[in-house]
MMTF fields as JSON, N, C-alpha, C and O atoms, coordinates in Angstrom:
{
  "mmtfVersion": "1.0.0",
  "mmtfProducer": "UNKNOWN",
  "numBonds": 547,
  "numAtoms": 548,
  "numGroups": 137,
  "numChains": 1,
  "numModels": 1,
  "chainsPerModel": [1],
  "groupsPerChain": [137],
  "chainIdList": ["A"],
  "bondAtomList": [4, 2, 8, 6, 12, 10, 16, 14, 20, 18, 24, 22, 28, 26, 32, 30, 36, 34, 40, 38, 44, 42, 48, 46, 52, 50, 56, 54, 60, 58, 64, 62, 68, 66, 72, 70, 76, 74, 80, 78, 84, 82, 88, 86, 92, 90, 96, 94, 100, 98, 104, 102, 108, 106, 112, 110, 116, 114, 120, 118, 124, 122, 128, 126, 132, 130, 136, 134, 140, 138, 144, 142, 148, 146, 152, 150, 156, 154, 160, 158, 164, 162, 168, 166, 172, 170, 176, 174, 180, 178, 184, 182, 188, 186, 192, 190, 196, 194, 200, 198, 204, 202, 208, 206, 212, 210, 216, 214, 220, 218, 224, 222, 228, 226, 232, 230, 236, 234, 240, 238, 244, 242, 248, 246, 252, 250, 256, 254, 260, 258, 264, 262, 268, 266, 272, 270, 276, 274, 280, 278, 284, 282, 288, 286, 292, 290, 296, 294, 300, 298, 304, 302, 308, 306, 312, 310, 316, 314, 320, 318, 324, 322, 328, 326, 332, 330, 336, 334, 340, 338, 344, 342, 348, 346, 352, 350, 356, 354, 360, 358, 364, 362, 368, 366, 372, 370, 376, 374, 380, 378, 384, 382, 388, 386, 392, 390, 396, 394, 400, 398, 404, 402, 408, 406, 412, 410, 416, 414, 420, 418, 424, 422, 428, 426, 432, 430, 436, 434, 440, 438, 444, 442, 448, 446, 452, 450, 456, 454, 460, 458, 464, 462, 468, 466, 472, 470, 476, 474, 480, 478, 484, 482, 488, 486, 492, 490, 496, 494, 500, 498, 504, 502, 508, 506, 512, 510, 516, 514, 520, 518, 524, 522, 528, 526, 532, 530, 536, 534, 540, 538, 544, 542],
  "bondOrderList": [1, 1, 1, 1, 1, 1, 1, 1, 1, 1, 1, 1, 1, 1, 1, 1, 1, 1, 1, 1, 1, 1, 1, 1, 1, 1, 1, 1, 1, 1, 1, 1, 1, 1, 1, 1, 1, 1, 1, 1, 1, 1, 1, 1, 1, 1, 1, 1, 1, 1, 1, 1, 1, 1, 1, 1, 1, 1, 1, 1, 1, 1, 1, 1, 1, 1, 1, 1, 1, 1, 1, 1, 1, 1, 1, 1, 1, 1, 1, 1, 1, 1, 1, 1, 1, 1, 1, 1, 1, 1, 1, 1, 1, 1, 1, 1, 1, 1, 1, 1, 1, 1, 1, 1, 1, 1, 1, 1, 1, 1, 1, 1, 1, 1, 1, 1, 1, 1, 1, 1, 1, 1, 1, 1, 1, 1, 1, 1, 1, 1, 1, 1, 1, 1, 1, 1],
  "groupList": [{"groupName": "UNK", "atomNameList": ["N", "CA", "C", "O"], "elementList": ["N", "C", "C", "O"], "formalChargeList": [0, 0, 0, 0], "bondAtomList": [1, 0, 2, 1, 3, 2], "bondOrderList": [1, 1, 2], "singleLetterCode": "X", "chemCompType": "L-PEPTIDE LINKING"}],
  "groupTypeList": [0, 0, 0, 0, 0, 0, 0, 0, 0, 0, 0, 0, 0, 0, 0, 0, 0, 0, 0, 0, 0, 0, 0, 0, 0, 0, 0, 0, 0, 0, 0, 0, 0, 0, 0, 0, 0, 0, 0, 0, 0, 0, 0, 0, 0, 0, 0, 0, 0, 0, 0, 0, 0, 0, 0, 0, 0, 0, 0, 0, 0, 0, 0, 0, 0, 0, 0, 0, 0, 0, 0, 0, 0, 0, 0, 0, 0, 0, 0, 0, 0, 0, 0, 0, 0, 0, 0, 0, 0, 0, 0, 0, 0, 0, 0, 0, 0, 0, 0, 0, 0, 0, 0, 0, 0, 0, 0, 0, 0, 0, 0, 0, 0, 0, 0, 0, 0, 0, 0, 0, 0, 0, 0, 0, 0, 0, 0, 0, 0, 0, 0, 0, 0, 0, 0, 0, 0],
  "groupIdList": [1, 2, 3, 4, 5, 6, 7, 8, 9, 10, 11, 12, 13, 14, 15, 16, 17, 18, 19, 20, 21, 22, 23, 24, 25, 26, 27, 28, 29, 30, 31, 32, 33, 34, 35, 36, 37, 38, 39, 40, 41, 42, 43, 44, 45, 46, 47, 48, 49, 50, 51, 52, 53, 54, 55, 56, 57, 58, 59, 60, 61, 62, 63, 64, 65, 66, 67, 68, 69, 70, 71, 72, 73, 74, 75, 76, 77, 78, 79, 80, 81, 82, 83, 84, 85, 86, 87, 88, 89, 90, 91, 92, 93, 94, 95, 96, 97, 98, 99, 100, 101, 102, 103, 104, 105, 106, 107, 108, 109, 110, 111, 112, 113, 114, 115, 116, 117, 118, 119, 120, 121, 122, 123, 124, 125, 126, 127, 128, 129, 130, 131, 132, 133, 134, 135, 136, 137],
  "secStructList": [7, 7, 4, 4, 4, 2, 2, 2, 2, 2, 2, 2, 2, 2, 2, 2, 2, 2, 2, 2, 2, 2, 1, 6, 6, 6, 6, 6, 6, 6, 6, 1, 7, 1, 7, 7, 1, 1, 1, 1, 7, 7, 7, 7, 7, 7, 7, 7, 5, 7, 7, 7, 7, 1, 1, 6, 6, 7, 1, 1, 7, 7, 7, 7, 7, 5, 7, 7, 7, 7, 7, 7, 7, 7, 7, 7, 5, 7, 7, 5, 7, 1, 1, 1, 6, 6, 7, 5, 6, 6, 6, 5, 7, 7, 5, 7, 7, 7, 7, 2, 2, 2, 2, 2, 2, 2, 2, 2, 2, 2, 2, 2, 2, 2, 2, 2, 2, 2, 2, 2, 2, 2, 2, 2, 2, 2, 2, 2, 2, 2, 2, 2, 2, 2, 6, 6, 7],
  "xCoordList": [31.687, 32.49, 32.906, 33.208, 32.726, 33.175, 34.228, 34.948, 34.677, 36.29, 36.447, 37.564, 35.843, 36.302, 36.033, 36.174, 35.553, 35.99, 37.496, 37.922, 38.032, 39.679, 40.377, 41.34, 39.596, 40.429, 39.448, 39.867, 38.101, 37.697, 38.557, 38.962, 39.082, 39.48, 40.832, 41.132, 42.011, 43.157, 43.622, 44.761, 42.214, 41.785, 42.138, 43.072, 41.38, 41.473, 42.709, 42.795, 43.544, 44.864, 45.672, 45.871, 45.972, 46.515, 46.261, 47.062, 44.659, 44.483, 45.036, 45.361, 45.294, 45.185, 46.72, 47.065, 47.79, 49.209, 49.778, 50.744, 48.944, 48.581, 48.668, 49.386, 47.955, 47.88, 48.926, 49.601, 49.028, 49.456, 51.201, 51.779, 51.356, 52.822, 53.004, 54.209, 51.698, 51.365, 52.19, 52.857, 51.605, 51.212, 53.313, 53.99, 53.609, 55.53, 55.765, 56.677, 55.304, 56.285, 55.648, 54.606, 55.514, 54.297, 55.759, 56.337, 55.997, 56.371, 57.518, 57.871, 58.767, 59.779, 60.137, 61.283, 58.968, 59.127, 59.849, 60.891, 58.545, 58.534, 59.375, 58.688, 60.232, 61.831, 62.31, 62.556, 62.702, 64.0, 62.866, 63.215, 62.046, 60.582, 60.875, 60.48, 61.516, 61.391, 60.694, 60.66, 58.932, 57.781, 57.037, 57.411, 55.236, 55.148, 53.935, 54.207, 52.064, 51.489, 50.952, 50.579, 50.621, 50.852, 51.551, 51.206, 52.505, 53.911, 54.552, 55.778, 53.573, 54.78, 55.446, 55.444, 55.941, 56.922, 55.994, 54.972, 56.365, 55.627, 55.11, 55.689, 54.453, 54.937, 54.913, 54.945, 54.853, 55.228, 53.432, 53.607, 52.292, 51.4, 51.871, 53.053, 50.159, 50.343, 48.997, 48.212, 49.175, 47.696, 47.215, 47.977, 45.742, 45.36, 44.237, 43.088, 44.638, 43.981, 42.971, 43.371, 41.516, 40.825, 39.725, 38.768, 40.036, 39.188, 38.336, 38.242, 37.029, 35.928, 35.457, 35.985, 34.367, 33.173, 33.453, 33.236, 33.973, 33.034, 32.077, 31.578, 31.603, 29.617, 29.104, 29.64, 28.03, 27.205, 26.805, 25.578, 27.715, 26.171, 27.531, 27.616, 28.628, 30.13, 30.831, 31.947, 31.111, 32.006, 33.403, 34.529, 33.054, 34.942, 34.969, 35.598, 34.754, 35.182, 35.581, 34.642, 37.053, 37.66, 38.662, 39.884, 37.865, 39.388, 39.416, 38.945, 40.479, 41.339, 40.45, 40.082, 40.48, 39.939, 40.993, 41.476, 41.277, 42.252, 41.401, 41.443, 40.831, 40.454, 40.244, 39.245, 41.425, 42.209, 43.721, 44.636, 43.857, 45.519, 45.985, 45.588, 46.856, 46.987, 48.264, 49.082, 48.15, 49.38, 50.633, 50.511, 51.197, 52.388, 52.81, 53.25, 52.316, 52.534, 53.338, 53.318, 55.1, 56.383, 56.685, 56.182, 57.671, 57.743, 59.142, 59.868, 58.648, 59.497, 61.644, 62.116, 62.229, 63.341, 63.921, 63.87, 64.338, 65.325, 66.827, 66.898, 67.766, 68.614, 68.789, 68.123, 69.967, 70.905, 71.368, 72.363, 70.793, 71.35, 70.939, 69.736, 71.664, 71.325, 70.953, 69.978, 72.125, 72.048, 70.529, 70.457, 69.662, 68.634, 67.373, 67.121, 66.754, 65.69, 64.887, 64.095, 64.444, 63.69, 63.75, 62.889, 65.121, 65.47, 64.959, 64.6, 64.906, 64.553, 65.311, 66.443, 64.843, 66.087, 67.485, 68.584, 67.095, 68.283, 69.236, 70.259, 68.896, 69.45, 68.77, 69.484, 67.8, 67.837, 66.089, 65.296, 65.877, 65.158, 64.218, 64.734, 62.843, 62.092, 62.361, 62.458, 62.553, 62.568, 61.546, 61.473, 60.615, 59.43, 59.609, 60.819, 58.876, 59.874, 59.236, 58.26, 59.72, 60.376, 61.544, 62.611, 60.78, 62.57, 62.793, 62.404, 63.58, 63.832, 64.006, 63.442, 64.501, 65.063, 64.091, 64.127, 62.907, 61.329, 60.13, 59.188, 60.869, 59.903, 60.032, 59.08, 61.644, 61.538, 61.423, 61.289, 61.587, 61.343, 59.825, 59.596, 58.625, 57.254, 56.978, 56.142, 58.027, 58.01, 57.838, 57.212, 59.385, 59.735, 58.26, 57.56, 58.01, 56.751, 55.516, 54.878, 55.295, 54.221, 54.163, 53.036, 54.86, 55.54, 55.412, 54.619, 56.187, 55.937, 54.454, 54.299, 53.672, 52.399, 51.559, 50.861, 51.546, 51.289, 51.353, 50.563, 52.742, 53.049, 52.467, 51.504, 52.92, 52.477, 50.075, 49.163, 50.319, 48.376, 48.456, 47.633, 49.674, 49.213, 49.832, 50.91, 50.123, 50.763, 49.585, 49.708, 48.649, 47.557, 46.385, 45.499, 46.703, 45.378, 45.422, 44.426, 47.231, 47.797, 47.205, 46.474, 47.757, 48.163, 46.495, 46.308, 45.265, 43.773, 43.915, 44.286, 43.636, 43.586, 43.476, 42.475, 45.27, 45.91, 44.888, 44.69, 44.506, 43.783, 42.426, 42.253, 41.577, 40.288, 40.911, 40.761, 41.412, 41.829, 42.262, 42.074, 42.726, 43.377, 41.761, 41.212, 41.334, 39.412, 38.953, 38.773, 38.818, 38.03, 39.093, 38.717, 40.027, 40.28, 40.242, 40.219, 40.231, 39.571, 38.959, 39.086, 38.352, 37.357, 37.69, 37.236, 38.633, 38.809, 39.966, 40.206, 40.195, 41.659, 40.88, 41.432],
  "yCoordList": [102.913, 102.156, 102.481, 103.404, 101.549, 102.148, 101.89, 101.258, 102.865, 102.788, 101.415, 101.047, 100.46, 99.549, 98.446, 97.468, 98.161, 97.479, 97.186, 96.376, 98.174, 97.926, 97.037, 96.383, 97.019, 95.17, 94.013, 92.865, 94.439, 93.105, 92.584, 91.449, 93.175, 93.717, 92.99, 92.03, 93.617, 93.251, 92.066, 91.601, 91.492, 89.584, 88.819, 88.022, 89.104, 88.113, 88.38, 87.497, 89.042, 88.999, 87.779, 86.613, 88.313, 87.743, 86.185, 85.275, 86.176, 84.178, 83.671, 82.483, 84.739, 83.706, 83.893, 82.848, 84.979, 84.748, 83.621, 82.915, 83.536, 82.39, 80.925, 80.006, 80.914, 79.99, 79.548, 78.536, 80.425, 80.547, 79.327, 78.294, 80.45, 79.516, 78.987, 78.851, 77.75, 76.955, 75.41, 74.395, 76.098, 75.341, 75.879, 75.592, 76.478, 76.408, 75.776, 75.044, 75.608, 74.822, 73.664, 73.723, 72.846, 71.735, 70.989, 69.909, 72.474, 71.983, 72.391, 73.171, 72.383, 72.24, 71.745, 71.445, 70.868, 69.956, 68.765, 68.11, 68.921, 67.446, 67.88, 68.05, 68.151, 68.579, 67.834, 67.67, 66.917, 65.69, 63.784, 62.64, 64.22, 62.94, 62.283, 62.686, 61.239, 60.363, 60.009, 59.678, 59.68, 59.068, 59.821, 60.282, 59.733, 60.336, 59.375, 58.179, 59.813, 58.883, 58.248, 57.204, 58.123, 57.42, 56.688, 55.533, 56.97, 56.028, 57.004, 56.987, 58.193, 58.317, 59.808, 60.455, 60.044, 61.901, 62.753, 62.891, 63.388, 64.7, 65.51, 65.388, 66.213, 67.016, 68.32, 68.115, 69.703, 70.203, 72.12, 73.087, 72.052, 72.832, 73.944, 74.288, 75.068, 76.484, 76.534, 75.658, 77.963, 78.03, 78.918, 79.138, 79.282, 80.021, 81.381, 81.159, 82.419, 83.129, 84.097, 84.555, 84.364, 84.882, 86.452, 86.286, 87.695, 88.643, 88.382, 87.397, 88.485, 88.425, 89.23, 89.978, 89.576, 90.602, 90.582, 89.536, 91.829, 91.443, 91.11, 90.001, 92.128, 92.875, 92.804, 93.454, 91.973, 92.11, 92.604, 92.543, 93.997, 95.142, 96.533, 97.712, 95.111, 96.599, 96.651, 96.493, 96.885, 96.769, 97.355, 96.952, 98.489, 99.225, 97.571, 96.514, 97.697, 96.46, 95.796, 95.122, 95.21, 93.861, 92.771, 92.808, 91.965, 90.941, 90.395, 90.568, 89.176, 88.138, 86.213, 85.666, 85.933, 84.265, 83.638, 84.059, 82.016, 81.289, 79.876, 78.841, 79.853, 79.025, 77.725, 77.017, 77.527, 76.302, 75.731, 76.542, 74.915, 74.523, 73.634, 72.481, 73.922, 72.569, 72.771, 73.691, 70.753, 70.989, 70.974, 70.605, 71.244, 71.489, 70.183, 69.054, 71.212, 69.191, 69.167, 68.615, 69.898, 69.909, 68.333, 67.496, 68.127, 66.132, 66.537, 67.354, 65.144, 64.435, 65.334, 65.242, 66.11, 66.506, 64.422, 63.97, 63.636, 62.448, 62.903, 64.131, 62.324, 61.718, 60.536, 59.748, 60.365, 59.932, 58.762, 59.119, 57.693, 56.945, 55.691, 55.557, 54.745, 53.646, 52.604, 52.043, 52.824, 52.063, 52.435, 52.019, 53.147, 53.41, 52.458, 52.324, 51.898, 50.806, 51.266, 50.409, 52.708, 53.365, 53.692, 54.175, 53.207, 54.062, 53.034, 52.055, 53.418, 52.338, 51.933, 52.414, 50.682, 50.56, 51.047, 50.501, 51.964, 52.839, 53.566, 54.184, 53.467, 53.804, 55.528, 56.407, 55.613, 57.268, 57.177, 56.269, 57.597, 57.669, 59.196, 60.243, 59.107, 60.29, 60.843, 60.124, 62.728, 63.137, 64.464, 64.946, 64.864, 65.753, 66.721, 66.763, 67.874, 68.525, 69.794, 70.386, 70.052, 71.549, 71.857, 71.395, 73.396, 73.942, 75.003, 76.17, 74.313, 75.738, 76.756, 77.68, 77.152, 78.722, 79.495, 80.723, 78.672, 79.307, 79.226, 79.896, 77.897, 78.525, 79.476, 79.945, 79.671, 80.613, 82.227, 82.983, 82.152, 83.085, 83.569, 84.213, 82.813, 81.872, 82.802, 83.705, 82.377, 82.541, 83.572, 83.756, 84.478, 85.615, 86.679, 87.439, 86.601, 87.866, 86.956, 87.695, 86.037, 85.749, 86.615, 87.106, 86.923, 86.824, 88.597, 89.189, 89.352, 90.068, 91.166, 92.383, 90.211, 90.618, 90.434, 91.367, 89.11, 89.599, 89.811, 89.61, 90.7, 92.113, 93.236, 93.795, 93.751, 94.414, 94.815, 95.564, 94.067, 93.579, 94.022, 94.819, 93.354, 94.322, 95.067, 94.573, 96.408, 97.303, 98.423, 99.597, 97.994, 98.279, 98.56, 99.413, 97.405, 97.59, 98.088, 98.323, 98.307, 99.328, 100.947, 101.808, 100.879, 102.38, 102.942, 104.044, 102.281, 102.36, 102.684, 103.806, 101.75, 101.94, 103.225, 103.896, 103.601, 104.438, 106.075, 107.141, 105.47, 106.919, 107.077, 107.89, 105.79, 105.747, 106.837, 108.052, 106.395, 106.603, 108.275, 108.8, 108.853, 110.12, 110.898, 111.806, 110.375, 111.217, 111.5, 112.596, 110.096, 109.994, 110.773, 110.478, 111.462, 112.336, 113.789, 114.352, 114.652, 115.282, 116.433, 117.559, 115.437, 116.452, 116.889, 117.967, 116.022, 115.919, 117.777, 118.472, 117.713, 118.683, 119.78, 120.792],
  "zCoordList": [41.336, 42.198, 44.423, 45.179, 44.452, 45.598, 45.689, 44.916, 47.719, 47.412, 47.895, 47.529, 48.559, 49.391, 48.825, 49.559, 47.343, 46.306, 45.649, 44.825, 46.374, 45.817, 46.494, 46.093, 48.094, 48.953, 48.113, 47.969, 47.577, 47.209, 46.027, 46.279, 44.483, 43.845, 44.088, 43.378, 45.506, 45.922, 46.428, 46.437, 46.996, 47.694, 46.545, 46.458, 45.745, 44.291, 43.562, 42.709, 43.497, 43.261, 44.152, 43.811, 45.124, 46.251, 46.429, 46.642, 46.245, 46.069, 44.95, 44.939, 43.478, 42.323, 42.934, 43.486, 42.996, 43.046, 44.008, 43.721, 45.358, 46.437, 45.779, 46.171, 44.909, 43.818, 43.095, 43.286, 42.195, 41.143, 42.058, 41.721, 43.386, 43.701, 44.171, 44.383, 45.134, 45.393, 44.018, 44.221, 42.704, 41.457, 41.082, 40.095, 42.013, 41.805, 42.308, 41.923, 43.233, 44.632, 44.011, 44.663, 43.39, 42.777, 41.941, 42.058, 40.889, 39.995, 40.452, 39.567, 41.656, 42.162, 42.389, 42.052, 43.712, 44.1, 43.142, 43.131, 42.301, 41.481, 40.74, 39.733, 40.51, 38.877, 38.518, 37.323, 39.655, 39.573, 40.072, 40.363, 39.967, 39.905, 39.076, 37.982, 39.068, 37.704, 37.404, 36.219, 38.758, 38.274, 39.431, 40.509, 38.453, 39.517, 39.996, 39.891, 40.731, 41.273, 40.134, 40.67, 38.855, 37.434, 37.596, 37.849, 37.536, 36.716, 35.899, 35.789, 35.082, 34.738, 35.088, 36.135, 33.946, 34.771, 34.946, 34.274, 35.932, 36.034, 35.365, 34.286, 35.277, 33.635, 34.707, 35.921, 34.131, 34.791, 34.815, 34.073, 35.656, 36.256, 35.814, 35.839, 35.026, 34.147, 35.418, 35.781, 35.848, 36.399, 34.756, 33.815, 34.855, 33.989, 34.33, 34.711, 34.178, 35.164, 34.205, 33.134, 34.767, 34.385, 34.887, 35.644, 34.392, 35.0, 35.207, 34.474, 35.924, 36.838, 36.648, 35.825, 37.162, 37.501, 39.107, 39.72, 39.845, 41.916, 41.681, 41.868, 41.172, 41.56, 40.087, 39.189, 39.889, 38.289, 38.023, 38.098, 37.203, 37.184, 37.003, 36.657, 37.638, 38.524, 37.559, 38.054, 35.36, 34.733, 35.391, 35.101, 36.427, 36.428, 38.098, 38.082, 38.347, 39.464, 38.893, 38.468, 38.26, 37.83, 38.563, 38.704, 38.903, 39.986, 38.973, 37.849, 39.831, 38.935, 39.435, 40.475, 38.259, 39.586, 38.634, 37.583, 39.635, 38.517, 37.797, 38.462, 36.788, 35.878, 35.886, 35.757, 36.072, 35.072, 35.424, 35.564, 35.504, 35.548, 34.934, 35.102, 34.148, 33.236, 33.072, 33.096, 32.763, 32.281, 30.907, 29.739, 31.261, 29.971, 29.177, 29.396, 27.849, 26.908, 26.483, 25.383, 27.122, 26.627, 26.64, 27.39, 25.579, 25.914, 27.327, 27.893, 27.17, 29.102, 28.164, 27.031, 29.606, 29.224, 29.564, 30.708, 28.492, 27.871, 29.156, 29.202, 29.969, 30.431, 30.648, 31.32, 29.902, 29.597, 31.049, 31.68, 31.431, 32.329, 31.943, 31.718, 31.814, 31.158, 33.059, 33.558, 33.398, 34.988, 36.186, 37.343, 35.603, 36.378, 35.54, 34.343, 36.773, 36.263, 35.781, 35.389, 35.441, 34.967, 33.162, 32.426, 32.872, 31.507, 31.174, 31.828, 29.436, 28.353, 27.679, 27.638, 26.762, 26.243, 25.36, 25.253, 24.942, 24.599, 26.078, 25.785, 27.429, 28.253, 28.775, 29.258, 28.611, 27.755, 29.818, 29.568, 30.655, 31.245, 31.295, 31.685, 30.856, 31.075, 32.365, 33.36, 32.411, 33.498, 32.844, 31.714, 34.515, 34.07, 33.319, 33.096, 32.574, 32.075, 32.775, 32.315, 33.625, 34.29, 34.457, 34.862, 33.759, 33.549, 34.625, 34.587, 35.723, 37.398, 36.677, 37.263, 35.661, 35.882, 35.374, 35.453, 34.669, 34.27, 35.553, 35.977, 35.862, 37.137, 38.488, 39.112, 38.832, 39.375, 39.829, 40.791, 38.342, 37.728, 38.394, 39.417, 37.083, 38.374, 39.248, 39.246, 40.229, 41.513, 42.694, 43.738, 41.351, 42.316, 41.215, 41.884, 39.816, 39.782, 40.791, 41.541, 40.829, 41.299, 42.89, 42.951, 44.008, 45.086, 44.874, 45.607, 43.896, 43.795, 43.35, 43.448, 42.916, 42.61, 43.712, 44.11, 44.362, 46.029, 46.574, 47.497, 46.647, 47.542, 46.729, 47.253, 45.365, 45.641, 45.754, 46.105, 45.376, 45.842, 47.452, 47.902, 48.418, 49.944, 49.72, 50.051, 49.216, 49.036, 48.768, 49.117, 48.228, 47.86, 48.532, 48.483, 49.288, 50.256, 51.62, 52.304, 52.153, 53.046, 52.33, 52.821, 51.254, 50.962, 50.807, 51.323, 50.143, 50.498, 51.86, 52.204, 52.699, 53.992, 54.475, 54.726, 54.619, 54.849, 54.505, 55.088, 53.32, 52.237, 53.507, 54.415, 53.0, 54.404, 55.41, 55.284, 56.116, 57.25, 57.506, 58.604, 56.608, 56.689, 56.175, 56.8, 55.132, 54.576, 56.201, 56.732, 56.829, 58.355, 59.012, 60.147, 59.206, 59.786, 59.922, 61.016, 58.302, 58.015, 59.124, 59.604, 59.11, 59.983, 61.256, 61.639, 62.196, 63.316, 63.879, 64.867, 62.777, 63.197, 63.658, 64.09]
}
């Protein structure tokens, strides 16, 4: 495996974590929306990661890719608000199944993973620069 594959692997991780951050932002933005574009309560979304080879025939260099964005199938939260026009006959309004604490945890995890990949790229760059300067002294 070439040393330059490190950059390929890290970039796949950064791309995947960036997509995860976008999904978390969408979930948090819709956490209090009683309806979505289809008229139903918004359903929380989660990204599905899959390990993918960077180059065919090189099993040592494996990156990550987002293969799907799935909807959380848990039931919506029911909030008692009989004066809301969206309330059912018992006075409950179906709200999105987004858990803000869980989403904040996902956001912190994704941002740390993104930063770790960026640090890995910087370390690899420094290693390459020092290797090239060995013969100059």
